[in-house]
CSV table of C-alpha atoms in Angstrom, one decimal:
chain,number,residue,atom,x,y,z
A,267,MET,CA,-0.4,-0.2,-0.3
A,268,THR,CA,1.4,2.8,-0.7
A,269,GLU,CA,-0.7,5.6,1.8
A,270,PHE,CA,1.2,6.4,5.3
A,271,TRP,CA,-0.8,7.7,8.3
A,272,LEU,CA,1.3,10.8,9.7
A,273,ILE,CA,0.0,11.1,13.0
A,274,SER,CA,1.5,12.4,16.3
A,275,ALA,CA,1.0,12.1,19.7
A,276,PRO,CA,2.3,14.0,23.5
A,277,GLY,CA,5.9,12.6,24.9
A,278,GLU,CA,4.9,10.5,27.8
A,279,LYS,CA,7.7,11.1,30.3
A,280,THR,CA,10.1,11.1,27.1
A,281,CYS,CA,9.1,10.5,23.4
A,282,GLN,CA,10.6,6.8,23.2
A,283,GLN,CA,7.7,5.6,25.9
A,284,THR,CA,5.2,7.0,23.3
A,285,TRP,CA,6.7,5.5,20.0
A,286,ASP,CA,7.1,2.4,22.6
A,287,LYS,CA,3.6,2.3,23.7
A,288,LEU,CA,2.5,2.6,19.5
A,289,MET,CA,4.7,-0.4,18.8
A,290,ALA,CA,3.0,-2.5,20.9
A,291,ALA,CA,-0.4,-1.4,20.8
A,292,THR,CA,-0.1,-2.0,16.2
A,293,THR,CA,2.5,-4.3,16.1
A,294,ARG,CA,2.7,-7.4,19.5
A,295,THR,CA,-0.6,-9.0,18.6
A,296,ASN,CA,-1.2,-8.2,15.2
A,297,ILE,CA,1.0,-6.7,12.9
A,298,LEU,CA,-1.9,-3.7,12.2
A,299,SER,CA,0.9,-1.3,10.3
A,300,THR,CA,4.5,-0.8,10.2
A,301,ASN,CA,5.7,2.3,11.8
A,302,HIS,CA,8.8,5.0,11.7
A,303,LYS,CA,9.6,7.7,13.5
A,304,PHE,CA,9.9,10.5,12.0
A,305,SER,CA,11.3,13.1,12.4
A,306,ILE,CA,10.8,17.3,12.9
A,307,PRO,CA,13.3,19.3,14.2
A,308,ASP,CA,13.4,21.8,16.6
A,309,LEU,CA,11.3,24.5,14.9
A,310,LYS,CA,10.4,28.3,15.8
A,311,VAL,CA,6.7,28.0,17.8
A,312,GLY,CA,6.3,31.8,16.9
A,313,THR,CA,3.1,32.9,19.1
A,314,LEU,CA,-0.2,31.5,19.9
A,315,ASP,CA,-2.5,33.5,16.9
A,316,VAL,CA,0.2,33.3,14.0
A,317,LEU,CA,0.3,28.9,14.9
A,318,VAL,CA,-3.4,29.6,14.6
A,319,GLY,CA,-3.5,31.4,10.8
A,320,LEU,CA,-0.4,29.2,9.9
A,321,SER,CA,-2.8,26.0,10.3
A,322,ASP,CA,-5.6,27.6,8.2
A,323,GLU,CA,-2.6,28.7,5.3
A,324,LEU,CA,-0.5,25.2,5.4
A,325,ALA,CA,-4.1,23.2,4.9
A,326,LYS,CA,-4.7,25.5,2.0
A,327,LEU,CA,-0.4,24.9,0.9
A,328,ASP,CA,-0.6,21.0,1.4
A,329,SER,CA,-3.7,20.9,-1.2
A,330,PHE,CA,-2.3,23.4,-3.2
A,331,VAL,CA,1.3,21.0,-3.0
A,332,GLU,CA,-0.7,17.9,-3.7
A,333,SER,CA,-1.9,19.6,-7.0
A,334,VAL,CA,1.2,20.6,-8.4
A,335,VAL,CA,3.1,17.0,-7.1
A,336,LYS,CA,0.5,15.3,-9.3
A,337,LYS,CA,0.5,17.9,-12.4
A,338,VAL,CA,4.0,16.5,-12.7
A,339,ALA,CA,3.5,12.9,-12.1
A,340,GLN,CA,1.1,13.0,-14.7
A,341,TYR,CA,2.3,14.7,-17.5
A,342,MET,CA,5.3,12.7,-16.8
A,343,ALA,CA,3.1,9.7,-17.6
A,344,ASP,CA,1.5,11.2,-20.6
A,345,VAL,CA,5.1,12.9,-22.1
A,346,LEU,CA,6.7,9.2,-21.6
A,347,GLU,CA,3.5,7.7,-23.6
A,348,ASP,CA,4.6,4.8,-24.9
A,349,SER,CA,6.9,3.6,-21.7
A,350,ARG,CA,4.3,4.1,-18.9
A,351,ASP,CA,6.1,0.9,-17.1
A,352,LYS,CA,8.8,3.4,-17.0
A,353,VAL,CA,7.0,6.7,-15.2
A,354,GLN,CA,7.1,4.8,-11.5
A,355,GLU,CA,11.2,4.8,-11.9
A,356,ASN,CA,11.6,8.4,-13.0
A,357,LEU,CA,9.4,10.0,-10.2
A,358,LEU,CA,12.0,9.7,-7.1
A,359,ALA,CA,12.7,12.4,-4.4
A,360,ASN,CA,16.2,13.4,-3.6
A,361,GLY,CA,17.1,9.9,-6.0
A,362,VAL,CA,15.2,7.3,-3.9
A,363,ASP,CA,11.5,6.1,-4.2
A,364,LEU,CA,8.7,8.0,-2.5
A,365,VAL,CA,8.4,5.9,0.1
A,366,THR,CA,12.2,5.0,1.1
A,367,TYR,CA,12.4,9.2,1.1
A,368,ILE,CA,9.2,9.3,3.0
A,369,THR,CA,9.9,6.5,5.8
A,370,ARG,CA,13.7,8.2,6.3
A,371,PHE,CA,13.1,11.7,6.3
A,372,GLN,CA,15.2,14.2,7.0
A,373,TRP,CA,14.5,17.6,7.0
A,374,ASP,CA,16.4,19.8,4.5
A,375,MET,CA,18.1,22.5,6.4
A,376,ALA,CA,19.9,23.8,3.5
A,377,LYS,CA,16.3,24.8,1.4
A,378,TYR,CA,14.0,25.5,4.7
A,379,PRO,CA,16.4,26.7,7.7
A,380,ILE,CA,15.0,25.9,10.8
A,381,LYS,CA,16.4,29.3,11.7
A,382,GLN,CA,13.6,31.1,10.5
A,383,SER,CA,10.1,31.6,11.2
A,384,LEU,CA,7.8,28.8,10.3
A,385,LYS,CA,5.5,31.1,8.4
A,386,ASN,CA,8.8,32.3,6.6
A,387,ILE,CA,9.2,28.3,5.4
A,388,SER,CA,5.6,28.2,4.4
A,389,GLU,CA,6.6,31.2,2.6
A,390,ILE,CA,9.9,29.6,0.7
A,391,ILE,CA,8.2,26.3,-0.2
A,392,SER,CA,4.8,28.5,-1.9
A,393,LYS,CA,6.8,30.7,-4.1
A,394,GLN,CA,9.1,27.4,-5.2
A,395,VAL,CA,5.7,25.2,-6.0
A,396,THR,CA,4.8,28.2,-7.9
A,397,GLN,CA,7.3,28.8,-9.9
A,398,ILE,CA,7.5,24.8,-10.5
A,399,ASP,CA,3.7,25.3,-11.8
A,400,ASN,CA,4.0,28.3,-13.9
A,401,ASP,CA,6.7,26.3,-15.9
A,402,LEU,CA,5.2,23.4,-16.2
A,403,LYS,CA,2.1,25.1,-18.0
A,404,ALA,CA,4.4,27.4,-20.0
A,405,ARG,CA,6.8,24.1,-20.9
A,406,ALA,CA,3.4,21.9,-21.5
A,407,SER,CA,2.4,24.0,-23.3
A,408,ALA,CA,5.4,23.7,-26.0
A,409,TYR,CA,5.6,20.7,-25.8
A,410,ASN,CA,1.5,19.8,-26.6
A,411,ASN,CA,1.6,21.9,-29.4
A,412,LEU,CA,4.2,20.5,-31.0
A,413,LYS,CA,2.7,17.2,-30.5
A,414,GLY,CA,-0.6,18.5,-31.6
A,415,ASN,CA,0.5,19.3,-34.9
A,416,LEU,CA,2.8,16.7,-35.7
A,417,GLN,CA,-0.3,14.4,-34.7
A,418,ASN,CA,-2.3,16.4,-37.0
A,419,LEU,CA,-0.1,16.0,-40.4
A,420,GLU,CA,0.3,11.4,-38.9
A,421,ARG,CA,-3.2,12.2,-39.4
A,422,LYS,CA,-3.6,13.6,-42.4
A,423,ASN,CA,-1.3,10.6,-44.1
A,424,ALA,CA,-2.5,7.8,-42.8
A,425,GLY,CA,-6.3,7.0,-42.3
A,426,SER,CA,-8.5,5.7,-45.7
A,427,LEU,CA,-7.9,6.8,-48.8
A,428,LEU,CA,-10.9,9.1,-49.2
A,429,THR,CA,-9.3,11.6,-46.1
A,430,ARG,CA,-6.0,10.7,-46.1
A,431,SER,CA,-3.2,13.2,-47.5
A,432,LEU,CA,-2.5,11.4,-50.9
A,433,ALA,CA,0.9,13.2,-51.2
A,434,ASP,CA,3.5,10.5,-50.2
A,435,ILE,CA,1.3,7.9,-52.6
A,436,VAL,CA,1.5,9.5,-56.2
A,437,LYS,CA,4.2,10.3,-58.6
A,438,LYS,CA,4.5,12.8,-61.3
A,439,GLU,CA,4.7,10.3,-63.5
A,440,ASN,CA,0.8,9.8,-62.8
A,441,PHE,CA,0.0,13.0,-64.2
A,442,VAL,CA,-0.8,14.4,-67.5
A,443,LEU,CA,0.5,17.9,-66.5
A,444,ASP,CA,1.2,21.8,-67.7
A,445,SER,CA,-1.8,21.0,-70.3
A,446,GLU,CA,-4.3,23.7,-71.7
A,447,TYR,CA,-6.7,20.7,-72.3
A,448,LEU,CA,-6.6,17.6,-70.7
A,449,ILE,CA,-6.4,17.0,-67.0
A,450,THR,CA,-5.8,13.7,-64.4
A,451,MET,CA,-8.0,13.5,-62.1
A,452,LEU,CA,-7.9,10.5,-58.5
A,453,VAL,CA,-10.8,8.1,-58.1
A,454,VAL,CA,-11.5,6.3,-55.1
A,455,VAL,CA,-13.2,3.3,-56.2
A,456,PRO,CA,-14.5,0.7,-53.6
A,457,LYS,CA,-12.7,-3.2,-54.1
A,458,VAL,CA,-16.3,-4.3,-54.9
A,459,SER,CA,-16.8,-2.6,-57.5
A,460,TYR,CA,-13.1,-2.2,-59.6
A,461,GLY,CA,-15.0,-4.4,-61.7
A,462,ASP,CA,-18.0,-1.3,-62.3
A,463,TRP,CA,-15.1,1.3,-62.7
A,464,GLU,CA,-13.3,-0.5,-65.5
A,465,LYS,CA,-16.4,-0.8,-67.6
A,466,THR,CA,-18.0,2.4,-66.6
A,467,TYR,CA,-15.2,5.1,-67.0
A,468,GLU,CA,-14.7,6.1,-69.7
A,469,THR,CA,-18.6,6.7,-70.5
A,470,LEU,CA,-18.7,9.1,-67.0
A,471,ALA,CA,-18.0,12.1,-69.1
A,472,GLU,CA,-17.9,12.5,-73.1
A,473,MET,CA,-14.7,13.5,-73.1
A,474,VAL,CA,-12.8,11.0,-71.4
A,475,VAL,CA,-9.5,9.8,-72.6
A,476,PRO,CA,-9.8,5.7,-73.2
A,477,ARG,CA,-7.6,3.3,-71.1
A,478,SER,CA,-6.8,5.7,-69.3
A,479,SER,CA,-7.3,4.4,-65.8
A,480,ASN,CA,-4.2,3.6,-63.9
A,481,LEU,CA,-4.5,2.0,-60.2
A,482,LEU,CA,-2.1,3.6,-58.0
A,483,PHE,CA,-2.8,2.6,-54.5
A,484,GLU,CA,-4.9,0.1,-52.5
A,485,ASP,CA,-5.6,0.1,-48.6
A,486,SER,CA,-7.3,-2.2,-47.8
A,487,ASP,CA,-11.3,-1.2,-48.8
A,488,SER,CA,-10.4,0.8,-51.8
A,489,GLY,CA,-8.0,1.2,-54.6
A,490,LEU,CA,-7.3,4.6,-56.0
A,491,PHE,CA,-7.3,5.0,-59.8
A,492,SER,CA,-6.0,7.7,-62.0
A,493,VAL,CA,-8.4,9.3,-65.0
A,494,THR,CA,-7.6,11.5,-67.8
A,495,LEU,CA,-10.0,13.9,-69.6
A,496,PHE,CA,-10.7,17.0,-70.9
A,497,ARG,CA,-11.2,20.6,-68.1
A,498,LYS,CA,-14.6,21.1,-69.9
A,499,ALA,CA,-15.7,17.1,-68.4
A,500,ILE,CA,-15.1,18.0,-65.4
A,501,ASP,CA,-18.2,18.8,-63.2
A,502,ASP,CA,-20.1,16.1,-65.4
A,503,PHE,CA,-17.6,13.9,-64.4
A,504,LYS,CA,-17.8,14.5,-61.0
A,505,HIS,CA,-21.2,14.2,-61.0
A,506,LYS,CA,-21.5,10.7,-62.5
A,507,ALA,CA,-18.8,9.2,-60.8
A,508,ARG,CA,-20.5,10.3,-57.0
A,509,GLU,CA,-23.8,8.8,-58.9
A,510,ASN,CA,-21.8,5.6,-59.4
A,511,LYS,CA,-20.5,5.9,-55.3
A,512,PHE,CA,-17.0,6.4,-57.1
A,513,THR,CA,-15.4,9.4,-55.3
A,514,VAL,CA,-13.2,12.3,-57.0
A,515,ARG,CA,-10.6,13.1,-54.7
A,516,ASP,CA,-9.8,16.9,-54.8
A,517,PHE,CA,-5.7,16.5,-55.4
A,518,GLN,CA,-3.5,18.6,-57.9
A,519,TYR,CA,-0.2,17.9,-58.0
A,520,ASN,CA,2.7,20.6,-56.5
A,521,GLU,CA,6.1,19.2,-56.0
A,522,GLU,CA,6.2,22.5,-54.0
A,523,GLU,CA,4.0,21.5,-51.6
A,524,MET,CA,4.8,18.5,-50.8
A,525,LYS,CA,7.9,19.4,-49.9
A,526,ALA,CA,6.8,21.5,-47.9
A,527,ASP,CA,5.0,19.1,-45.7
A,528,LYS,CA,7.1,16.2,-45.7
A,529,GLU,CA,9.6,19.3,-45.1
A,530,GLU,CA,7.5,20.4,-41.9
A,531,MET,CA,6.7,16.8,-40.4
A,532,THR,CA,10.5,16.6,-40.7
A,533,ARG,CA,10.8,19.5,-38.8
A,534,LEU,CA,8.4,18.8,-35.9
A,535,SER,CA,9.2,15.3,-35.6
A,536,THR,CA,13.2,16.1,-34.6
A,537,ASP,CA,11.8,19.6,-32.7
A,538,LYS,CA,10.0,16.8,-30.8
A,539,LYS,CA,12.9,14.2,-30.2
A,540,LYS,CA,15.2,17.7,-29.3
A,541,GLN,CA,12.7,18.4,-26.6
A,542,PHE,CA,11.9,15.4,-25.1
A,543,GLY,CA,15.2,14.8,-23.1
A,544,PRO,CA,15.4,18.1,-21.9
A,545,LEU,CA,11.8,17.9,-21.2
A,546,VAL,CA,11.8,14.7,-19.3
A,547,ARG,CA,14.9,15.9,-17.1
A,548,TRP,CA,12.9,18.7,-16.5
A,549,LEU,CA,10.1,17.1,-14.8
A,550,LYS,CA,12.0,14.2,-12.8
A,551,VAL,CA,13.8,17.6,-10.8
A,552,ASN,CA,10.8,19.2,-10.6
A,553,PHE,CA,8.2,16.5,-9.5
A,554,SER,CA,11.5,15.6,-6.9
A,555,GLU,CA,11.1,19.2,-5.3
A,556,ALA,CA,7.8,19.5,-5.5
A,557,PHE,CA,7.5,16.0,-3.6
A,558,ILE,CA,10.3,16.6,-0.7
A,559,ALA,CA,8.0,20.4,-0.6
A,560,TRP,CA,4.8,18.2,-0.1
A,561,ILE,CA,6.7,16.5,3.0
A,562,HIS,CA,8.1,19.2,4.3
A,563,ILE,CA,4.4,20.8,4.4
A,564,LYS,CA,3.1,17.2,6.1
A,565,ALA,CA,5.9,18.0,8.8
A,566,LEU,CA,5.2,21.4,9.6
A,567,ARG,CA,1.7,20.7,10.1
A,568,VAL,CA,2.5,18.6,12.3
A,569,PHE,CA,4.9,20.3,14.1
A,570,VAL,CA,1.9,23.5,14.4
A,571,GLU,CA,-1.3,21.5,15.3
A,572,SER,CA,0.6,19.2,18.1
A,573,VAL,CA,1.8,22.6,19.3
A,574,LEU,CA,-1.3,23.9,19.0
A,575,ARG,CA,-3.1,20.4,20.0
A,576,TYR,CA,-1.0,19.2,23.5
A,577,GLY,CA,0.1,23.0,24.5
A,578,LEU,CA,3.8,24.0,25.4
A,579,PRO,CA,6.8,23.2,25.8
A,580,VAL,CA,7.2,21.4,22.9
A,581,ASN,CA,7.2,17.6,23.5
A,582,PHE,CA,5.7,15.0,21.2
A,583,GLN,CA,6.7,12.0,19.2
A,584,ALA,CA,5.8,12.1,15.4
A,585,MET,CA,4.9,8.9,13.8
A,586,LEU,CA,4.4,7.5,10.3
A,587,LEU,CA,2.2,4.4,9.9
A,588,GLN,CA,2.0,2.0,6.9
A,589,PRO,CA,-1.7,0.7,7.5
A,590,ASN,CA,-2.1,-2.9,6.2
A,591,LYS,CA,-5.3,-2.3,4.1
A,592,LYS,CA,-7.5,-5.2,5.5
A,593,THR,CA,-6.3,-4.1,8.6
A,594,MET,CA,-7.3,-0.1,8.5
A,595,LYS,CA,-10.3,-0.2,10.8
A,596,LYS,CA,-9.4,-2.6,13.5
A,597,LEU,CA,-6.3,0.4,13.6
A,598,ARG,CA,-8.1,3.2,12.9
A,599,GLU,CA,-10.1,1.4,16.2
A,600,VAL,CA,-6.7,0.8,18.1
A,601,LEU,CA,-5.2,3.8,18.0
A,602,ASN,CA,-8.5,5.2,19.5
A,603,ASP,CA,-8.5,3.5,22.4
A,604,LEU,CA,-5.0,4.3,22.6
A,605,TYR,CA,-4.9,8.6,22.7
A,606,LYS,CA,-9.2,9.0,23.1
A,607,HIS,CA,-8.2,10.1,26.3
A,608,LEU,CA,-6.5,13.2,24.4
A,609,ASP,CA,-9.7,14.8,23.6
A,610,SER,CA,-12.6,13.2,24.7
A,611,SER,CA,-14.9,15.6,22.3
A,612,ALA,CA,-13.5,13.8,19.0
A,613,ALA,CA,-13.7,10.2,20.6
A,614,ALA,CA,-17.2,11.2,20.7
A,615,ILE,CA,-17.5,12.1,17.8
A,616,ILE,CA,-16.2,8.9,16.1
A,617,ASP,CA,-18.4,6.7,18.5
A,618,SER,CA,-21.2,8.5,17.1
A,619,ALA,CA,-19.7,7.9,13.4
A,620,MET,CA,-19.4,4.5,13.4
A,621,ASP,CA,-22.9,4.3,14.6
A,622,ILE,CA,-24.5,6.0,12.8
A,623,PRO,CA,-24.3,4.9,8.9
A,624,GLY,CA,-23.9,7.0,6.1
A,625,LEU,CA,-22.1,10.0,7.7
A,626,ASN,CA,-19.0,10.4,5.9
A,627,LEU,CA,-16.3,12.1,8.4
A,628,SER,CA,-14.0,12.5,5.6
A,629,GLN,CA,-14.2,15.9,4.4
A,630,GLN,CA,-13.0,16.8,7.8
A,631,GLU,CA,-11.5,13.7,9.5
A,632,TYR,CA,-10.5,14.5,12.8
A,633,TYR,CA,-9.3,12.0,15.6
A,634,PRO,CA,-8.2,12.6,19.0
A,635,TYR,CA,-4.0,12.4,17.9
A,636,VAL,CA,-2.8,14.4,14.9
A,637,TYR,CA,-3.2,12.8,11.7
A,638,TYR,CA,-2.4,13.4,8.2
A,639,LYS,CA,-2.7,11.3,5.0
A,640,ILE,CA,-0.6,11.0,2.9
A,641,ASP,CA,-1.1,8.8,-0.3
A,642,CYS,CA,2.0,7.5,-2.2
A,643,ASN,CA,-0.6,6.8,-5.1
A,644,LEU,CA,0.0,10.1,-7.5
A,645,LEU,CA,-1.0,8.8,-11.1
A,646,ASP,CA,-4.5,8.5,-12.3
A,647,PHE,CA,-3.9,4.5,-13.7
A,648,LYS,CA,-2.1,1.6,-12.4
A,649,VAL,CA,1.5,1.2,-14.0
């Protein structure tokens, strides 16, 4: 499971005792979760007013940063297109997988100096992640435009003979060119109608050149035939062809245009390849930055909430639980029993919620202990 519960409880005589109690309750008789100590440095507490305000700000910042982390991860999956199995190995934090990073979390003193106030640290994170979000929008827009233009051109060169570009199918020698009177037209004929075409094409209009039809290309359903006629018979020929379920393609042989199309496709394809490597590198680096920032916000929230709930001096143990999926409900009950003495009103809320079917507390999950969820499953699909 990639879900973690980051909780805190007040230190007993020592914080180690708090830890030992949790371990005994969750692992002694039945392993309900895998637990790790979550180390938070000695941050500056500041005033109570500031802490209360900061608690709300950090909640909003947490949601914002999580959304940016998910956007970068999802865009990485979009960019890697054909190798989505490689996405997970590119989603690292500080060079290690996400579970390892969270379970061995160490505060980054260089990025987020603890001599700064809590508000300053949260502002540093906010600026940093806003910048990543803005850069992602700009880079994604440029790359998506390029990819979209290339796909449009590729679509033009694929599909059925009724719609696809014919530039890469026909050759100069298939056409009568530079004639004042004659023109070569291209007609799509269903395979089942080849016999009808051969019998009738010379009589579809008065001025069709006899034996001028050649099969130039076939796909699974149809064939592309050339036919030469006098220019004055074009409208009549088109009309009769339509009646016979033959489709005349509007196509004029223009070497310059065809060359320009091919060059454009080559240019876009080359540009896409050139941008791909640097873009993936940028996504890897900035995913790591955003994810690290996100876990630091979780640490800030645990610190602020623990001081607000458990009071001063600062004395609490932060703990990271990785619940086993089958025993999540049981784990919740064990934690409630262990910590209900901290806040009787929270225990009452939980008890009544358990008795009322359909009451969903997930919107404002509140427990007698400080609790935040960290879900590392950041993608909309399973890799």
